[in-house]
Structures are given as structure tokens and as C-alpha cells.
GROMACS .gro file of C-alpha atoms in nm:
model
  282
    1MET     CA    1   0.506  -1.450   0.840
    2LYS     CA    2   0.688  -1.542   1.144
    3ASN     CA    3   1.032  -1.473   1.187
    4TYR     CA    4   1.133  -1.194   1.005
    5LYS     CA    5   1.515  -1.142   1.070
    6GLY     CA    6   1.813  -1.106   0.863
    7LYS     CA    7   1.490  -1.046   0.611
    8THR     CA    8   1.482  -0.814   0.294
    9PHE     CA    9   1.195  -0.566   0.342
   10ILE     CA   10   1.077  -0.301   0.065
   11ILE     CA   11   0.901   0.026   0.085
   12THR     CA   12   0.765   0.289  -0.149
   13GLY     CA   13   0.617   0.635  -0.053
   14ALA     CA   14   0.885   0.518   0.270
   15ALA     CA   15   0.863   0.895   0.417
   16GLY     CA   16   0.509   0.977   0.408
   17GLU     CA   17   0.371   0.872   0.723
   18ILE     CA   18   0.144   0.625   0.626
   19GLY     CA   19   0.514   0.435   0.489
   20SER     CA   20   0.723   0.583   0.787
   21SER     CA   21   0.427   0.445   1.034
   22ILE     CA   22   0.434   0.087   0.893
   23CYS     CA   23   0.836   0.071   0.923
   24ARG     CA   24   0.853   0.161   1.226
   25HIS     CA   25   0.574  -0.126   1.329
   26PHE     CA   26   0.879  -0.369   1.161
   27ALA     CA   27   1.147  -0.229   1.272
   28HIS     CA   28   1.204  -0.425   1.567
   29GLU     CA   29   1.213  -0.757   1.407
   30GLY     CA   30   1.525  -0.736   1.275
   31LEU     CA   31   1.495  -0.648   0.897
   32ARG     CA   32   1.701  -0.527   0.616
   33PHE     CA   33   1.497  -0.192   0.564
   34TYR     CA   34   1.546  -0.085   0.166
   35LEU     CA   35   1.371   0.246   0.197
   36LEU     CA   36   1.225   0.442  -0.128
   37ASP     CA   37   1.099   0.757  -0.229
   38LEU     CA   38   1.137   1.029  -0.501
   39GLU     CA   39   1.450   1.236  -0.487
   40SER     CA   40   1.274   1.516  -0.260
   41GLN     CA   41   1.185   1.312   0.036
   42LEU     CA   42   1.546   1.175   0.092
   43VAL     CA   43   1.599   1.355   0.400
   44LYS     CA   44   1.342   1.215   0.514
   45CYS     CA   45   1.390   0.837   0.427
   46ASN     CA   46   1.728   0.864   0.578
   47GLU     CA   47   1.646   0.956   0.889
   48LEU     CA   48   1.319   0.719   0.923
   49ALA     CA   49   1.728   0.508   0.858
   50GLY     CA   50   1.861   0.649   1.124
   51GLU     CA   51   1.537   0.551   1.373
   52LEU     CA   52   1.499   0.205   1.211
   53MET     CA   53   1.844   0.135   1.329
   54ASN     CA   54   1.768   0.257   1.665
   55MET     CA   55   1.455   0.037   1.683
   56GLY     CA   56   1.627  -0.252   1.624
   57ALA     CA   57   1.665  -0.323   1.211
   58GLN     CA   58   1.963  -0.564   1.078
   59HIS     CA   59   2.010  -0.222   0.788
   60ALA     CA   60   1.797   0.059   0.680
   61GLU     CA   61   1.856   0.233   0.403
   62GLY     CA   62   1.715   0.496   0.210
   63MET     CA   63   1.696   0.581  -0.231
   64VAL     CA   64   1.569   0.688  -0.454
   65MET     CA   65   1.264   0.611  -0.691
   66ASP     CA   66   1.030   0.776  -0.906
   67VAL     CA   67   0.742   0.502  -0.927
   68THR     CA   68   0.670   0.661  -1.232
   69ASN     CA   69   0.981   0.583  -1.392
   70PRO     CA   70   1.038   0.206  -1.557
   71GLU     CA   71   1.379   0.210  -1.525
   72GLN     CA   72   1.500   0.369  -1.295
   73ILE     CA   73   1.235   0.117  -1.125
   74LYS     CA   74   1.378  -0.135  -1.278
   75GLU     CA   75   1.747  -0.028  -1.191
   76VAL     CA   76   1.697   0.050  -0.817
   77ILE     CA   77   1.481  -0.275  -0.747
   78THR     CA   78   1.759  -0.506  -0.985
   79LYS     CA   79   2.039  -0.377  -0.761
   80ILE     CA   80   1.908  -0.473  -0.457
   81GLY     CA   81   1.778  -0.808  -0.512
   82GLU     CA   82   2.113  -0.921  -0.671
   83GLU     CA   83   2.334  -0.732  -0.357
   84GLU     CA   84   2.017  -0.874  -0.127
   85LYS     CA   85   1.997  -1.256  -0.324
   86TYR     CA   86   1.669  -1.239  -0.148
   87ILE     CA   87   1.327  -0.972  -0.147
   88ASP     CA   88   1.127  -1.121   0.075
   89ILE     CA   89   0.825  -0.856   0.101
   90LEU     CA   90   0.763  -0.561  -0.055
   91VAL     CA   91   0.486  -0.289   0.024
   92ASN     CA   92   0.320  -0.094  -0.258
   93ASN     CA   93   0.287   0.199  -0.084
   94ALA     CA   94   0.362   0.512  -0.244
   95GLY     CA   95  -0.012   0.636  -0.400
   96TYR     CA   96  -0.089   0.986  -0.454
   97GLY     CA   97  -0.461   1.170  -0.435
   98ASN     CA   98  -0.700   1.461  -0.576
   99THR     CA   99  -1.040   1.579  -0.589
  100ASN     CA  100  -1.053   1.470  -0.891
  101SER     CA  101  -1.364   1.375  -1.105
  102ILE     CA  102  -1.568   1.440  -1.398
  103THR     CA  103  -1.859   1.631  -1.268
  104ASN     CA  104  -1.674   1.868  -1.146
  105GLU     CA  105  -1.429   1.989  -1.383
  106GLY     CA  106  -1.182   1.734  -1.303
  107THR     CA  107  -0.909   1.615  -1.577
  108ILE     CA  108  -0.765   1.343  -1.819
  109GLU     CA  109  -0.427   1.457  -1.710
  110ILE     CA  110  -0.477   1.444  -1.345
  111PHE     CA  111  -0.651   1.128  -1.380
  112ARG     CA  112  -0.364   0.980  -1.596
  113LYS     CA  113  -0.127   1.154  -1.299
  114MET     CA  114  -0.287   0.859  -1.116
  115MET     CA  115  -0.302   0.622  -1.310
  116ALA     CA  116   0.089   0.570  -1.299
  117VAL     CA  117   0.149   0.640  -0.941
  118ASN     CA  118  -0.126   0.429  -0.835
  119VAL     CA  119  -0.192   0.154  -1.045
  120GLU     CA  120   0.132   0.158  -1.370
  121GLY     CA  121   0.330   0.228  -1.080
  122PRO     CA  122   0.296  -0.086  -0.818
  123TRP     CA  123   0.239  -0.343  -1.176
  124MET     CA  124   0.548  -0.217  -1.313
  125ILE     CA  125   0.779  -0.304  -0.912
  126THR     CA  126   0.569  -0.562  -0.868
  127GLN     CA  127   0.678  -0.734  -1.234
  128ALA     CA  128   1.085  -0.608  -1.108
  129ALA     CA  129   1.073  -0.776  -0.778
  130LEU     CA  130   0.900  -1.134  -0.896
  131PRO     CA  131   1.289  -1.301  -1.020
  132TYR     CA  132   1.415  -1.212  -0.602
  133LEU     CA  133   1.050  -1.215  -0.471
  134GLY     CA  134   1.072  -1.451  -0.170
  135ARG     CA  135   1.310  -1.762  -0.144
  136PRO     CA  136   1.281  -2.117  -0.120
  137VAL     CA  137   1.107  -2.282   0.183
  138LYS     CA  138   1.288  -2.562   0.367
  139LYS     CA  139   1.038  -2.860   0.230
  140PRO     CA  140   0.927  -2.835  -0.060
  141PRO     CA  141   0.635  -3.002  -0.254
  142LYS     CA  142   0.635  -3.218  -0.569
  143LYS     CA  143   0.436  -2.995  -0.750
  144ASN     CA  144   0.700  -2.705  -0.664
  145LYS     CA  145   1.062  -2.762  -0.596
  146ASP     CA  146   1.195  -2.418  -0.661
  147GLN     CA  147   0.838  -2.304  -0.394
  148ARG     CA  148   0.902  -1.938  -0.257
  149GLU     CA  149   0.758  -1.789   0.060
  150GLY     CA  150   0.722  -1.399   0.107
  151GLN     CA  151   0.486  -1.142   0.115
  152LEU     CA  152   0.361  -0.906  -0.103
  153ILE     CA  153   0.157  -0.597   0.086
  154TYR     CA  154  -0.082  -0.368  -0.131
  155ILE     CA  155  -0.150  -0.001   0.048
  156GLU     CA  156  -0.512  -0.035  -0.107
  157SER     CA  157  -0.811   0.205   0.036
  158SER     CA  158  -1.144   0.176   0.109
  159ALA     CA  159  -1.211   0.361  -0.163
  160GLY     CA  160  -1.134   0.038  -0.343
  161LYS     CA  161  -1.376  -0.123  -0.250
  162VAL     CA  162  -1.661   0.194  -0.264
  163GLY     CA  163  -1.698   0.507  -0.466
  164VAL     CA  164  -1.672   0.872  -0.252
  165PRO     CA  165  -1.862   1.193  -0.466
  166TYR     CA  166  -1.626   1.385  -0.615
  167MET     CA  167  -1.269   1.155  -0.635
  168ALA     CA  168  -1.375   0.947  -0.934
  169SER     CA  169  -1.003   0.932  -1.083
  170TYR     CA  170  -0.895   0.779  -0.691
  171VAL     CA  171  -1.148   0.572  -0.639
  172ALA     CA  172  -1.070   0.416  -1.017
  173THR     CA  173  -0.737   0.360  -0.937
  174LYS     CA  174  -0.830   0.222  -0.629
  175HIS     CA  175  -1.042  -0.026  -0.744
  176ALA     CA  176  -0.765  -0.122  -1.017
  177LEU     CA  177  -0.512  -0.189  -0.756
  178VAL     CA  178  -0.758  -0.434  -0.578
  179GLY     CA  179  -0.810  -0.622  -0.903
  180ILE     CA  180  -0.440  -0.649  -0.961
  181ALA     CA  181  -0.328  -0.683  -0.573
  182ASP     CA  182  -0.708  -1.031  -0.611
  183VAL     CA  183  -0.523  -1.140  -0.933
  184VAL     CA  184  -0.218  -1.124  -0.828
  185ARG     CA  185  -0.313  -1.324  -0.540
  186MET     CA  186  -0.495  -1.598  -0.720
  187GLU     CA  187  -0.182  -1.663  -0.930
  188MET     CA  188   0.076  -1.702  -0.640
  189LYS     CA  189  -0.178  -1.989  -0.598
  190ILE     CA  190  -0.244  -2.160  -0.907
  191LYS     CA  191   0.190  -2.130  -0.923
  192ASN     CA  192   0.222  -2.279  -0.636
  193GLU     CA  193   0.357  -1.975  -0.439
  194LYS     CA  194   0.422  -1.924  -0.063
  195ILE     CA  195   0.363  -1.521  -0.183
  196GLN     CA  196   0.124  -1.440   0.092
  197VAL     CA  197  -0.004  -1.075  -0.114
  198ILE     CA  198  -0.219  -0.898   0.107
  199SER     CA  199  -0.440  -0.626   0.037
  200ILE     CA  200  -0.479  -0.321   0.344
  201CYS     CA  201  -0.827  -0.086   0.294
  202PRO     CA  202  -0.761   0.198   0.481
  203ALA     CA  203  -1.098   0.504   0.562
  204PRO     CA  204  -0.968   0.797   0.500
  205ALA     CA  205  -0.662   0.887   0.789
  206LYS     CA  206  -0.581   1.222   0.865
  207THR     CA  207  -0.227   1.294   0.743
  208LYS     CA  208  -0.131   1.541   0.561
  209PHE     CA  209  -0.182   1.341   0.215
  210TRP     CA  210  -0.529   1.642   0.272
  211ASP     CA  211  -0.328   1.895   0.266
  212LYS     CA  212  -0.244   1.911  -0.100
  213THR     CA  213  -0.532   2.124  -0.234
  214LYS     CA  214  -0.779   2.381  -0.064
  215ASP     CA  215  -1.062   2.057  -0.174
  216MET     CA  216  -0.872   1.848  -0.044
  217ARG     CA  217  -0.815   1.995   0.336
  218GLY     CA  218  -1.214   2.103   0.238
  219PHE     CA  219  -1.296   1.730   0.189
  220MET     CA  220  -1.123   1.559   0.512
  221ASN     CA  221  -1.257   1.878   0.733
  222ASN     CA  222  -1.623   1.782   0.626
  223TYR     CA  223  -1.571   1.427   0.645
  224GLU     CA  224  -1.487   1.474   1.035
  225GLN     CA  225  -1.813   1.693   1.080
  226LYS     CA  226  -2.030   1.360   0.958
  227GLY     CA  227  -1.997   1.185   1.325
  228PHE     CA  228  -1.886   0.878   1.399
  229LEU     CA  229  -1.950   0.686   1.124
  230TYR     CA  230  -1.717   0.940   0.930
  231SER     CA  231  -1.427   0.924   1.198
  232ALA     CA  232  -1.109   0.962   1.027
  233ILE     CA  233  -0.795   0.697   1.126
  234THR     CA  234  -0.448   0.749   1.185
  235ALA     CA  235  -0.117   0.623   0.994
  236ASP     CA  236  -0.029   0.470   1.322
  237ASP     CA  237  -0.357   0.316   1.246
  238VAL     CA  238  -0.273   0.138   0.896
  239GLY     CA  239   0.070   0.067   1.041
  240LYS     CA  240  -0.024  -0.106   1.313
  241ALA     CA  241  -0.290  -0.363   1.073
  242VAL     CA  242   0.008  -0.374   0.812
  243TYR     CA  243   0.214  -0.561   1.121
  244ARG     CA  244  -0.037  -0.791   1.219
  245ALA     CA  245  -0.165  -0.876   0.856
  246SER     CA  246   0.142  -0.979   0.823
  247ARG     CA  247   0.191  -1.166   1.116
  248GLY     CA  248  -0.116  -1.361   1.107
  249ASN     CA  249  -0.108  -1.361   0.672
  250LYS     CA  250  -0.438  -1.214   0.591
  251ASN     CA  251  -0.539  -1.173   0.244
  252GLU     CA  252  -0.721  -0.836   0.285
  253VAL     CA  253  -0.784  -0.617   0.594
  254MET     CA  254  -1.019  -0.315   0.644
  255VAL     CA  255  -0.899  -0.095   0.847
  256PRO     CA  256  -1.114  -0.002   1.106
  257ARG     CA  257  -1.262  -0.342   1.090
  258TRP     CA  258  -1.593  -0.237   1.064
  259TRP     CA  259  -1.579  -0.117   0.730
  260TYR     CA  260  -1.589  -0.441   0.611
  261LEU     CA  261  -1.955  -0.424   0.613
  262LEU     CA  262  -1.957  -0.131   0.309
  263PRO     CA  263  -1.943  -0.360   0.055
  264PHE     CA  264  -2.128  -0.610   0.213
  265ILE     CA  265  -2.415  -0.378   0.195
  266ARG     CA  266  -2.349  -0.251  -0.110
  267SER     CA  267  -2.415  -0.614  -0.190
  268LEU     CA  268  -2.751  -0.564  -0.066
  269SER     CA  269  -2.871  -0.273  -0.145
  270ILE     CA  270  -2.678  -0.048  -0.341
  271GLY     CA  271  -2.902   0.283  -0.259
  272PHE     CA  272  -2.858   0.273   0.112
  273THR     CA  273  -2.442   0.295   0.066
  274ASP     CA  274  -2.529   0.516  -0.153
  275LYS     CA  275  -2.695   0.796   0.125
  276LEU     CA  276  -2.399   0.659   0.379
  277LEU     CA  277  -2.165   0.805   0.064
  278VAL     CA  278  -2.320   1.090  -0.070
  279ASN     CA  279  -2.332   1.261   0.260
  280ILE     CA  280  -1.945   1.292   0.260
  281GLY     CA  281  -1.980   1.518  -0.087
  282LYS     CA  282  -2.256   1.727   0.138
   0.00000   0.00000   0.00000
């Protein structure tokens, strides 16, 4: 996408470090921002809205939406769609993680919660947004005279490409989200729509995401002590990558870029890839 001015930008999990960083990288483009998050995060969303307005946003507004609440999703997305007429960019960013795994006494309840936030949420939000997603192109092709153009962005994870010790639940949800994004991308092409579906797969980022439990903090501390190959990225790295992917119409971006090698290496040698990743859990 090259022209952003006056277009509608919706993001979930807006109050978090990655969500707010994504917004800041787009702010100067003159977009109309709708910052969605839990009620407990509304103050942060409104503070971010003020910041974005000062940075050049045409409009910025915090709104309450729980990505596990189907009725609220339908109500909020429909309200925005009816008011703005079009949703040009939808960023499914909200996520939940924990060191919940099969062999370390993980619980099915935590697994289900992660599925609800990381998989069911983006599924329901995307479906609710579809009637408003993208605006008509100026010169539609004969095959689709109602062709629309816009962007669907999914913040996934490198854990959606390879396994990570002691994070089976999180890995499972992110693999699912990678699959959903791939299928939606294909279906948009089949329908001859110009809806760009972009997958963002970051490596572990040093954010408050890891401060939720003692085990999570221990995981990140251990990860960072493993040397250069395991250095954590920042929220700003992710925000920058999302903006560049949007401007460059990329299908998938790994952050950092060298992580593109991991799925390739795994296709050649699962054993070698396991050695790299098992090291994280030691």
C-alpha cells in the first residue's frame, strides 16, 4: 500500500508494546486509527490515541473489545465499519502466551484460553470485518467488478514455524494462525480480490509479555543468555517490520530476517533444528 491518508486502520491489542509500536510507525501517514483492547487497557489506548494525533493521525480512538467475546467483536467491528464505510487495514495483534506444555504439567484450560485469544479471536474478527474490508479499486477487472483493495495483517510468531520447548500450547496456536493466514491469502486470490494478507513472524521480543509469570521471565532470561543466535528483538523492530511489509506488499516477514533460515534448515534436517531449539530449554 502506498497511499494511507484518510484510510481506516484497526488494531487489536493496541495498548501493548508491540501494538503501540506498530501504530507509531504508521502515525505520520494520516490514518484513522481504532485502537482496540480490553477495558482494563482503555486508558492506555486513549493515551496512545493522543500521541498518534500529535504524530499526524487524522483520527485516533480507543475502544473496548475482548477478542474472546463474539457479541462484542460483532458490535465493535460493525460500528466502525458503518461509521467509516471501509476498513482498509486490519491488524490482528492481540495475543496471549504462557509456558504451558504437555510434559511440564500444563493444563488444558490454559491451552483453551490461548486458543480462544490467539486463534478464535482473529478468526471471528476477520469474519466480522469482511463486509467492510477494503475499498473498491478504480479500474476493476472484468472477472470481479466489485474488486476491493486493503490489507489483513496477522501478528504471528516464529513459534508458528518451528517448535519451542515448554511452550506447546503457544506453538500450537501460532502454527494454527500461520495456517489461517495462508488460507485466507489464497482465498482472496481465488476471489480475485486485492486484499493483501500479511503474516508477521517475530522472534521472541523483549517486552512485558514475558513478565506474566516466573516461568515466563525465566524463559526469556535463559533465552538471552544463549548468545547471538538467540538475541531478543524489540517491539520497535516488530513495528518497523509491519510498516515496511505494508508499504512493500509483502506476504510474509520474519523478524529478524535471518530467521527465514530456520524453516528451511528444518526442511533439510529436523535433528539439527532440534539441537538449536532444545538449547533454549536447557
